[in-house]
PDB file of C-alpha atoms in Angstrom:
ATOM      1  CA  MET S   1      21.850 106.595  -0.174  1.00 60.00           C
ATOM      2  CA  SER S   2      25.581 107.223   0.106  1.00 83.00           C
ATOM      3  CA  GLN S   3      26.413 103.720   1.111  1.00 89.00           C
ATOM      4  CA  ILE S   4      24.202 102.257  -1.439  1.00 90.00           C
ATOM      5  CA  GLY S   5      25.924 104.276  -4.156  1.00 87.00           C
ATOM      6  CA  GLU S   6      29.349 103.277  -2.878  1.00 92.00           C
ATOM      7  CA  PHE S   7      28.248  99.700  -2.919  1.00 94.00           C
ATOM      8  CA  LEU S   8      26.936  99.790  -6.456  1.00 93.00           C
ATOM      9  CA  ILE S   9      30.018 101.785  -7.792  1.00 94.00           C
ATOM     10  CA  ALA S  10      32.419  99.206  -6.121  1.00 95.00           C
ATOM     11  CA  LEU S  11      30.283  96.369  -7.365  1.00 96.00           C
ATOM     12  CA  MET S  12      30.243  97.675 -11.001  1.00 96.00           C
ATOM     13  CA  VAL S  13      34.055  98.209 -10.883  1.00 96.00           C
ATOM     14  CA  LEU S  14      34.818  94.867  -9.376  1.00 97.00           C
ATOM     15  CA  LEU S  15      32.561  92.945 -11.723  1.00 96.00           C
ATOM     16  CA  GLY S  16      34.282  94.723 -14.582  1.00 96.00           C
ATOM     17  CA  ALA S  17      37.570  93.968 -13.363  1.00 95.00           C
ATOM     18  CA  LEU S  18      36.644  90.188 -12.975  1.00 95.00           C
ATOM     19  CA  LEU S  19      35.335  90.174 -16.614  1.00 93.00           C
ATOM     20  CA  GLY S  20      38.632  91.681 -17.795  1.00 92.00           C
ATOM     21  CA  ALA S  21      40.440  88.914 -15.852  1.00 93.00           C
ATOM     22  CA  LEU S  22      37.988  86.365 -17.386  1.00 91.00           C
ATOM     23  CA  SER S  23      38.804  87.693 -20.720  1.00 90.00           C
ATOM     24  CA  ALA S  24      42.395  87.437 -20.343  1.00 90.00           C
ATOM     25  CA  PHE S  25      42.011  83.794 -19.115  1.00 91.00           C
ATOM     26  CA  GLY S  26      39.963  83.046 -22.170  1.00 88.00           C
ATOM     27  CA  LEU S  27      42.662  84.536 -24.513  1.00 87.00           C
ATOM     28  CA  ILE S  28      45.186  82.253 -22.909  1.00 90.00           C
ATOM     29  CA  ARG S  29      43.096  79.010 -22.636  1.00 90.00           C
ATOM     30  CA  LEU S  30      40.754  78.824 -25.707  1.00 87.00           C
ATOM     31  CA  PRO S  31      42.142  76.730 -28.551  1.00 87.00           C
ATOM     32  CA  ASP S  32      41.605  78.798 -31.756  1.00 86.00           C
ATOM     33  CA  VAL S  33      41.521  82.327 -33.008  1.00 85.00           C
ATOM     34  CA  TYR S  34      37.771  82.463 -33.344  1.00 85.00           C
ATOM     35  CA  MET S  35      37.027  81.565 -29.739  1.00 85.00           C
ATOM     36  CA  ARG S  36      39.742  83.782 -28.462  1.00 87.00           C
ATOM     37  CA  SER S  37      38.254  86.564 -30.353  1.00 86.00           C
ATOM     38  CA  HIS S  38      34.783  85.862 -28.946  1.00 85.00           C
ATOM     39  CA  ALA S  39      36.450  85.930 -25.356  1.00 86.00           C
ATOM     40  CA  ALA S  40      38.229  89.160 -25.921  1.00 85.00           C
ATOM     41  CA  THR S  41      35.240  90.921 -27.523  1.00 88.00           C
ATOM     42  CA  LYS S  42      32.444  89.857 -25.273  1.00 86.00           C
ATOM     43  CA  SER S  43      33.786  89.929 -21.747  1.00 87.00           C
ATOM     44  CA  ALA S  44      36.476  92.520 -22.313  1.00 87.00           C
ATOM     45  CA  THR S  45      33.823  94.911 -23.737  1.00 91.00           C
ATOM     46  CA  LEU S  46      31.411  94.363 -21.004  1.00 92.00           C
ATOM     47  CA  GLY S  47      34.209  94.593 -18.378  1.00 93.00           C
ATOM     48  CA  VAL S  48      35.317  97.910 -19.844  1.00 93.00           C
ATOM     49  CA  LEU S  49      31.785  99.353 -19.855  1.00 94.00           C
ATOM     50  CA  LEU S  50      31.123  98.401 -16.311  1.00 95.00           C
ATOM     51  CA  ILE S  51      34.363  99.978 -15.173  1.00 95.00           C
ATOM     52  CA  LEU S  52      33.539 103.177 -17.210  1.00 95.00           C
ATOM     53  CA  ALA S  53      29.967 103.110 -15.962  1.00 94.00           C
ATOM     54  CA  GLY S  54      31.237 102.870 -12.368  1.00 95.00           C
ATOM     55  CA  ALA S  55      33.492 105.753 -12.754  1.00 94.00           C
ATOM     56  CA  PHE S  56      30.708 107.725 -14.364  1.00 94.00           C
ATOM     57  CA  LEU S  57      28.470 107.185 -11.502  1.00 93.00           C
ATOM     58  CA  TYR S  58      31.220 108.013  -9.085  1.00 93.00           C
ATOM     59  CA  PHE S  59      31.916 111.375 -10.779  1.00 92.00           C
ATOM     60  CA  THR S  60      28.221 112.147 -11.047  1.00 90.00           C
ATOM     61  CA  PHE S  61      27.106 111.409  -7.471  1.00 88.00           C
ATOM     62  CA  TYR S  62      30.136 112.053  -5.447  1.00 87.00           C
ATOM     63  CA  LEU S  63      31.869 114.943  -7.444  1.00 88.00           C
ATOM     64  CA  GLU S  64      28.783 116.179  -8.971  1.00 86.00           C
ATOM     65  CA  HIS S  65      30.254 116.425 -12.399  1.00 87.00           C
ATOM     66  CA  VAL S  66      28.691 114.687 -15.440  1.00 89.00           C
ATOM     67  CA  SER S  67      31.558 113.606 -17.561  1.00 88.00           C
ATOM     68  CA  ALA S  68      30.701 113.756 -21.371  1.00 91.00           C
ATOM     69  CA  LYS S  69      34.181 112.081 -21.891  1.00 92.00           C
ATOM     70  CA  LEU S  70      33.164 109.031 -19.960  1.00 92.00           C
ATOM     71  CA  LEU S  71      29.764 108.965 -21.875  1.00 92.00           C
ATOM     72  CA  LEU S  72      31.570 109.122 -25.280  1.00 94.00           C
ATOM     73  CA  GLY S  73      34.100 106.389 -23.961  1.00 92.00           C
ATOM     74  CA  ILE S  74      31.135 104.180 -23.057  1.00 92.00           C
ATOM     75  CA  VAL S  75      29.367 104.704 -26.530  1.00 93.00           C
ATOM     76  CA  PHE S  76      32.731 104.324 -28.313  1.00 94.00           C
ATOM     77  CA  VAL S  77      33.743 100.989 -26.634  1.00 91.00           C
ATOM     78  CA  PHE S  78      30.252  99.554 -27.002  1.00 90.00           C
ATOM     79  CA  ILE S  79      30.233 100.203 -30.653  1.00 91.00           C
ATOM     80  CA  THR S  80      33.871  99.472 -31.693  1.00 91.00           C
ATOM     81  CA  GLY S  81      34.690  96.381 -29.439  1.00 89.00           C
ATOM     82  CA  PRO S  82      32.228  93.872 -31.059  1.00 89.00           C
ATOM     83  CA  VAL S  83      32.874  95.393 -34.672  1.00 91.00           C
ATOM     84  CA  ALA S  84      36.568  94.861 -34.293  1.00 89.00           C
ATOM     85  CA  GLY S  85      36.197  91.307 -32.916  1.00 88.00           C
ATOM     86  CA  HIS S  86      33.931  90.469 -35.863  1.00 87.00           C
ATOM     87  CA  LEU S  87      36.193  92.001 -38.438  1.00 90.00           C
ATOM     88  CA  ASN S  88      39.238  90.132 -36.822  1.00 88.00           C
ATOM     89  CA  GLY S  89      37.437  86.959 -37.035  1.00 85.00           C
ATOM     90  CA  ARG S  90      36.313  87.329 -40.615  1.00 85.00           C
ATOM     91  CA  ALA S  91      39.774  88.433 -41.730  1.00 88.00           C
ATOM     92  CA  ALA S  92      41.204  85.206 -40.023  1.00 86.00           C
ATOM     93  CA  TYR S  93      38.571  82.997 -41.722  1.00 84.00           C
ATOM     94  CA  ARG S  94      39.046  84.626 -45.199  1.00 83.00           C
ATOM     95  CA  SER S  95      42.716  84.120 -44.926  1.00 85.00           C
ATOM     96  CA  GLY S  96      42.325  80.484 -44.141  1.00 80.00           C
ATOM     97  CA  VAL S  97      42.959  80.214 -40.415  1.00 79.00           C
ATOM     98  CA  SER S  98      41.773  76.756 -39.618  1.00 80.00           C
ATOM     99  CA  MET S  99      38.967  76.202 -36.970  1.00 78.00           C
ATOM    100  CA  TRP S 100      39.528  74.036 -33.958  1.00 81.00           C
ATOM    101  CA  GLU S 101      39.419  70.374 -34.858  1.00 78.00           C
ATOM    102  CA  ASN S 102      36.484  69.853 -32.487  1.00 81.00           C
ATOM    103  CA  SER S 103      34.279  72.490 -33.976  1.00 75.00           C
ATOM    104  CA  VAL S 104      31.021  70.953 -35.191  1.00 76.00           C
ATOM    105  CA  HIS S 105      29.540  73.587 -37.473  1.00 75.00           C
ATOM    106  CA  ASP S 106      30.973  76.181 -40.009  1.00 77.00           C
ATOM    107  CA  ASP S 107      28.289  78.692 -40.958  1.00 77.00           C
ATOM    108  CA  LEU S 108      30.402  80.742 -43.366  1.00 75.00           C
ATOM    109  CA  LYS S 109      31.714  77.956 -45.530  1.00 79.00           C
ATOM    110  CA  PRO S 110      28.809  77.728 -47.962  1.00 83.00           C
ATOM    111  CA  GLU S 111      28.612  81.532 -47.993  1.00 80.00           C
ATOM    112  CA  LEU S 112      32.194  81.906 -48.838  1.00 80.00           C
ATOM    113  CA  LYS S 113      31.906  79.239 -51.542  1.00 81.00           C
ATOM    114  CA  ARG S 114      28.982  81.135 -53.127  1.00 85.00           C
ATOM    115  CA  GLU S 115      30.854  84.379 -53.080  1.00 83.00           C
ATOM    116  CA  ARG S 116      33.961  82.915 -54.773  1.00 81.00           C
ATOM    117  CA  GLU S 117      31.834  81.367 -57.570  1.00 86.00           C
ATOM    118  CA  ARG S 118      30.251  84.889 -58.127  1.00 87.00           C
ATOM    119  CA  MET S 119      33.614  86.227 -58.299  1.00 85.00           C
ATOM    120  CA  ARG S 120      34.770  83.722 -60.855  1.00 84.00           C
ATOM    121  CA  THR S 121      31.831  84.152 -62.999  1.00 84.00           C
ATOM    122  CA  SER S 122      32.054  88.023 -62.889  1.00 83.00           C
ATOM    123  CA  ARG S 123      35.720  87.782 -64.036  1.00 78.00           C
ATOM    124  CA  LYS S 124      34.837  85.367 -66.785  1.00 74.00           C
ATOM    125  CA  GLY S 125      32.278  87.797 -67.931  1.00 68.00           C
ATOM    126  CA  GLU S 126      34.926  90.670 -67.999  1.00 67.00           C
ATOM    127  CA  HIS S 127      37.356  88.636 -69.874  1.00 64.00           C
ATOM    128  CA  SER S 128      34.913  87.644 -72.458  1.00 62.00           C
ATOM    129  CA  GLU S 129      33.870  91.356 -73.028  1.00 61.00           C
ATOM    130  CA  LYS S 130      37.610  92.215 -73.516  1.00 60.00           C
ATOM    131  CA  GLY S 131      38.288  89.348 -76.000  1.00 51.00           C
TER     132      GLY S 131
END
């Protein structure tokens, strides 16, 4: 059991480190902010989760200490990583950062157009009530 546990922990930490390196490679090589955000969010989050899970297993099985801090770290990274990536991409899109020239589909363009139309009509309604 000891060798299997050591192998599993080592595999998790190594895989997490490789995913972190893949994330860094994606940040350097991908062409636009949206793809970079995707690389940073997905692979870095999974890499950190695997490293933290490996540390949690190490503390649990070898030091016989259940670390609530590591569990909270896992939950925190699992929730905040993808949300932060989504919000960064949304802010970039709303501020007008262009997509890669070879991108084939823009799902947000019609939604943003509808939202801007709603904002214009609501502003016109406010101005007519004041006048």
